[in-house]
Amino acid sequence: MGWDRATPFIIDLEVGAEDIDGLGHANNAVYVTWLERCAWRHSQRLGLDLVEYRRLDRAMAVVRHEIDYLAAAYEGDELQLATWIVDWDQRLKMTRHFQLKRPSDNTTLLRAQTTFVCIELSTGRPKRMPAEFIEGYGPALQVAS
């Protein structure tokens, strides 16, 4: 379907009435919710769910979103959101790319990049990634082709 990178992790989305704003299209804040949902589902697939985060007293917390809104989504649109882990230092930072597409016309609606920092849940402070994060997220790292 023309994804920006190979082997994306993909979730399916449908734009609901609750997602629509006064301008008649999906509100920009809804897209951020979708980015979070996609990242979480990918982490869960990699074995790093909320239970594991709590057990390890670590989490990947968003420190920056960069979003390019390229086209609007409308109520009833069926969409696919892909993510890739594209950079990480295996200590504190990790970066994901996202691409949102409407398969019916193969339009890319959004491209985004999110930077995460590993934190200690009990203090909220930055803390080195545990071995479980390196083992879980490492195989998902996509290098530029």
Short mmCIF file of the C-alpha atoms (twelve columns), coordinates in Angstrom:
data_MODEL
# 
_entry.id   MODEL 
# 
loop_
_atom_site.group_PDB 
_atom_site.id 
_atom_site.type_symbol 
_atom_site.label_atom_id 
_atom_site.label_alt_id 
_atom_site.label_comp_id 
_atom_site.label_asym_id 
_atom_site.label_seq_id 
_atom_site.Cartn_x 
_atom_site.Cartn_y 
_atom_site.Cartn_z 
_atom_site.pdbx_PDB_model_num 
ATOM 1   C CA . MET A 1   0.000   0.000  0.000  1 
ATOM 2   C CA . GLY A 2   2.962   2.315  -0.279 1 
ATOM 3   C CA . TRP A 3   4.144   2.678  3.304  1 
ATOM 4   C CA . ASP A 4   7.094   4.971  3.971  1 
ATOM 5   C CA . ARG A 5   9.139   2.107  5.412  1 
ATOM 6   C CA . ALA A 6   9.165   -1.673 5.246  1 
ATOM 7   C CA . THR A 7   7.413   -3.954 7.749  1 
ATOM 8   C CA . PRO A 8   5.127   -1.478 9.540  1 
ATOM 9   C CA . PHE A 9   3.133   -2.295 12.640 1 
ATOM 10  C CA . ILE A 10  -0.432  -1.366 11.598 1 
ATOM 11  C CA . ILE A 11  -3.705  -0.758 13.395 1 
ATOM 12  C CA . ASP A 12  -7.099  -0.239 11.776 1 
ATOM 13  C CA . LEU A 13  -9.187  2.789  12.717 1 
ATOM 14  C CA . GLU A 14  -12.647 4.052  11.827 1 
ATOM 15  C CA . VAL A 15  -13.510 7.732  12.181 1 
ATOM 16  C CA . GLY A 16  -16.560 7.984  14.452 1 
ATOM 17  C CA . ALA A 17  -19.037 10.812 14.942 1 
ATOM 18  C CA . GLU A 18  -17.316 11.658 18.236 1 
ATOM 19  C CA . ASP A 19  -14.072 12.313 16.332 1 
ATOM 20  C CA . ILE A 20  -15.561 15.071 14.170 1 
ATOM 21  C CA . ASP A 21  -15.131 18.754 15.056 1 
ATOM 22  C CA . GLY A 22  -17.071 21.863 14.095 1 
ATOM 23  C CA . LEU A 23  -15.308 22.003 10.733 1 
ATOM 24  C CA . GLY A 24  -16.716 18.616 9.752  1 
ATOM 25  C CA . HIS A 25  -13.526 16.578 9.821  1 
ATOM 26  C CA . ALA A 26  -11.575 14.564 12.402 1 
ATOM 27  C CA . ASN A 27  -10.215 16.898 15.059 1 
ATOM 28  C CA . ASN A 28  -6.438  17.213 15.284 1 
ATOM 29  C CA . ALA A 29  -6.478  16.108 18.942 1 
ATOM 30  C CA . VAL A 30  -8.039  12.793 17.872 1 
ATOM 31  C CA . TYR A 31  -4.998  12.070 15.727 1 
ATOM 32  C CA . VAL A 32  -2.777  12.343 18.818 1 
ATOM 33  C CA . THR A 33  -5.009  9.793  20.558 1 
ATOM 34  C CA . TRP A 34  -4.595  7.471  17.577 1 
ATOM 35  C CA . LEU A 35  -0.803  7.862  17.683 1 
ATOM 36  C CA . GLU A 36  -0.800  6.879  21.349 1 
ATOM 37  C CA . ARG A 37  -3.082  3.887  20.681 1 
ATOM 38  C CA . CYS A 38  -0.841  2.649  17.882 1 
ATOM 39  C CA . ALA A 39  2.346   3.029  19.938 1 
ATOM 40  C CA . TRP A 40  0.777   1.183  22.881 1 
ATOM 41  C CA . ARG A 41  -0.473  -1.687 20.750 1 
ATOM 42  C CA . HIS A 42  2.945   -2.029 19.175 1 
ATOM 43  C CA . SER A 43  4.603   -2.050 22.610 1 
ATOM 44  C CA . GLN A 44  2.108   -4.679 23.766 1 
ATOM 45  C CA . ARG A 45  2.914   -6.821 20.717 1 
ATOM 46  C CA . LEU A 46  6.585   -6.554 21.697 1 
ATOM 47  C CA . GLY A 47  5.776   -7.825 25.214 1 
ATOM 48  C CA . LEU A 48  5.968   -4.449 26.942 1 
ATOM 49  C CA . ASP A 49  2.505   -3.720 28.296 1 
ATOM 50  C CA . LEU A 50  1.398   -1.628 31.268 1 
ATOM 51  C CA . VAL A 51  1.776   -4.586 33.647 1 
ATOM 52  C CA . GLU A 52  5.394   -5.031 32.564 1 
ATOM 53  C CA . TYR A 53  6.047   -1.279 32.799 1 
ATOM 54  C CA . ARG A 54  4.777   -1.292 36.384 1 
ATOM 55  C CA . ARG A 55  6.781   -4.404 37.274 1 
ATOM 56  C CA . LEU A 56  9.938   -2.753 35.948 1 
ATOM 57  C CA . ASP A 57  9.055   0.682  37.405 1 
ATOM 58  C CA . ARG A 58  9.803   2.131  33.961 1 
ATOM 59  C CA . ALA A 59  7.828   3.649  31.096 1 
ATOM 60  C CA . MET A 60  8.415   5.362  27.792 1 
ATOM 61  C CA . ALA A 61  6.943   8.860  28.166 1 
ATOM 62  C CA . VAL A 62  6.275   11.268 25.299 1 
ATOM 63  C CA . VAL A 63  8.470   14.359 25.316 1 
ATOM 64  C CA . ARG A 64  7.767   15.603 21.785 1 
ATOM 65  C CA . HIS A 65  5.236   15.137 18.981 1 
ATOM 66  C CA . GLU A 66  5.897   16.497 15.489 1 
ATOM 67  C CA . ILE A 67  2.836   16.108 13.283 1 
ATOM 68  C CA . ASP A 68  2.242   17.006 9.655  1 
ATOM 69  C CA . TYR A 69  -1.479  17.010 8.889  1 
ATOM 70  C CA . LEU A 70  -1.621  16.357 5.138  1 
ATOM 71  C CA . ALA A 71  -5.305  15.666 4.433  1 
ATOM 72  C CA . ALA A 72  -8.571  15.484 6.365  1 
ATOM 73  C CA . ALA A 73  -10.389 12.387 7.600  1 
ATOM 74  C CA . TYR A 74  -14.177 12.286 7.711  1 
ATOM 75  C CA . GLU A 75  -16.824 10.368 9.614  1 
ATOM 76  C CA . GLY A 76  -16.985 6.780  8.433  1 
ATOM 77  C CA . ASP A 77  -13.511 6.770  6.896  1 
ATOM 78  C CA . GLU A 78  -11.651 3.517  7.426  1 
ATOM 79  C CA . LEU A 79  -7.991  4.247  8.088  1 
ATOM 80  C CA . GLN A 80  -4.743  2.443  8.790  1 
ATOM 81  C CA . LEU A 81  -2.068  3.834  11.070 1 
ATOM 82  C CA . ALA A 82  1.461   2.439  10.851 1 
ATOM 83  C CA . THR A 83  4.395   2.917  13.195 1 
ATOM 84  C CA . TRP A 84  8.083   2.144  13.186 1 
ATOM 85  C CA . ILE A 85  10.771  2.556  15.831 1 
ATOM 86  C CA . VAL A 86  13.407  4.463  13.873 1 
ATOM 87  C CA . ASP A 87  15.952  5.595  16.424 1 
ATOM 88  C CA . TRP A 88  16.989  4.886  19.973 1 
ATOM 89  C CA . ASP A 89  20.080  5.188  22.078 1 
ATOM 90  C CA . GLN A 90  19.368  2.076  24.213 1 
ATOM 91  C CA . ARG A 91  19.658  4.300  27.274 1 
ATOM 92  C CA . LEU A 92  16.969  6.997  27.500 1 
ATOM 93  C CA . LYS A 93  15.499  8.075  24.136 1 
ATOM 94  C CA . MET A 94  13.465  6.366  21.455 1 
ATOM 95  C CA . THR A 95  11.825  7.802  18.327 1 
ATOM 96  C CA . ARG A 96  8.835   6.467  16.423 1 
ATOM 97  C CA . HIS A 97  7.576   7.464  13.006 1 
ATOM 98  C CA . PHE A 98  3.903   7.195  12.077 1 
ATOM 99  C CA . GLN A 99  1.988   7.272  8.815  1 
ATOM 100 C CA . LEU A 100 -1.812  7.436  8.600  1 
ATOM 101 C CA . LYS A 101 -3.435  6.292  5.362  1 
ATOM 102 C CA . ARG A 102 -6.931  6.021  3.942  1 
ATOM 103 C CA . PRO A 103 -6.780  2.776  1.909  1 
ATOM 104 C CA . SER A 104 -9.842  3.605  -0.200 1 
ATOM 105 C CA . ASP A 105 -7.881  6.239  -2.139 1 
ATOM 106 C CA . ASN A 106 -4.347  5.445  -0.871 1 
ATOM 107 C CA . THR A 107 -4.026  8.965  0.572  1 
ATOM 108 C CA . THR A 108 -1.535  9.664  3.345  1 
ATOM 109 C CA . LEU A 109 -3.387  11.868 5.842  1 
ATOM 110 C CA . LEU A 110 -0.636  12.336 8.392  1 
ATOM 111 C CA . ARG A 111 3.027   11.778 9.056  1 
ATOM 112 C CA . ALA A 112 4.336   12.141 12.583 1 
ATOM 113 C CA . GLN A 113 7.367   11.603 14.729 1 
ATOM 114 C CA . THR A 114 7.234   11.087 18.468 1 
ATOM 115 C CA . THR A 115 10.203  11.163 20.826 1 
ATOM 116 C CA . PHE A 116 9.969   9.187  24.045 1 
ATOM 117 C CA . VAL A 117 12.186  9.191  27.127 1 
ATOM 118 C CA . CYS A 118 12.437  6.319  29.565 1 
ATOM 119 C CA . ILE A 119 11.279  7.333  33.034 1 
ATOM 120 C CA . GLU A 120 11.119  5.697  36.423 1 
ATOM 121 C CA . LEU A 121 7.396   5.458  37.207 1 
ATOM 122 C CA . SER A 122 7.847   5.875  40.962 1 
ATOM 123 C CA . THR A 123 9.653   9.213  40.606 1 
ATOM 124 C CA . GLY A 124 8.773   10.465 37.116 1 
ATOM 125 C CA . ARG A 125 12.457  11.131 36.493 1 
ATOM 126 C CA . PRO A 126 14.461  9.988  33.458 1 
ATOM 127 C CA . LYS A 127 16.034  6.601  34.101 1 
ATOM 128 C CA . ARG A 128 18.072  4.217  31.986 1 
ATOM 129 C CA . MET A 129 16.120  1.590  30.048 1 
ATOM 130 C CA . PRO A 130 16.097  -1.825 31.681 1 
ATOM 131 C CA . ALA A 131 17.366  -4.864 29.758 1 
ATOM 132 C CA . GLU A 132 13.754  -5.911 29.092 1 
ATOM 133 C CA . PHE A 133 13.191  -2.713 27.070 1 
ATOM 134 C CA . ILE A 134 16.326  -3.304 25.024 1 
ATOM 135 C CA . GLU A 135 15.310  -6.924 24.391 1 
ATOM 136 C CA . GLY A 136 11.701  -5.982 23.574 1 
ATOM 137 C CA . TYR A 137 12.098  -2.827 21.511 1 
ATOM 138 C CA . GLY A 138 15.449  -3.709 19.910 1 
ATOM 139 C CA . PRO A 139 14.196  -6.206 17.314 1 
ATOM 140 C CA . ALA A 140 11.593  -3.655 16.133 1 
ATOM 141 C CA . LEU A 141 14.179  -0.996 15.248 1 
ATOM 142 C CA . GLN A 142 13.914  0.028  11.584 1 
ATOM 143 C CA . VAL A 143 16.929  1.580  9.943  1 
ATOM 144 C CA . ALA A 144 16.482  3.916  6.987  1 
ATOM 145 C CA . SER A 145 16.627  2.136  3.667  1 
# 
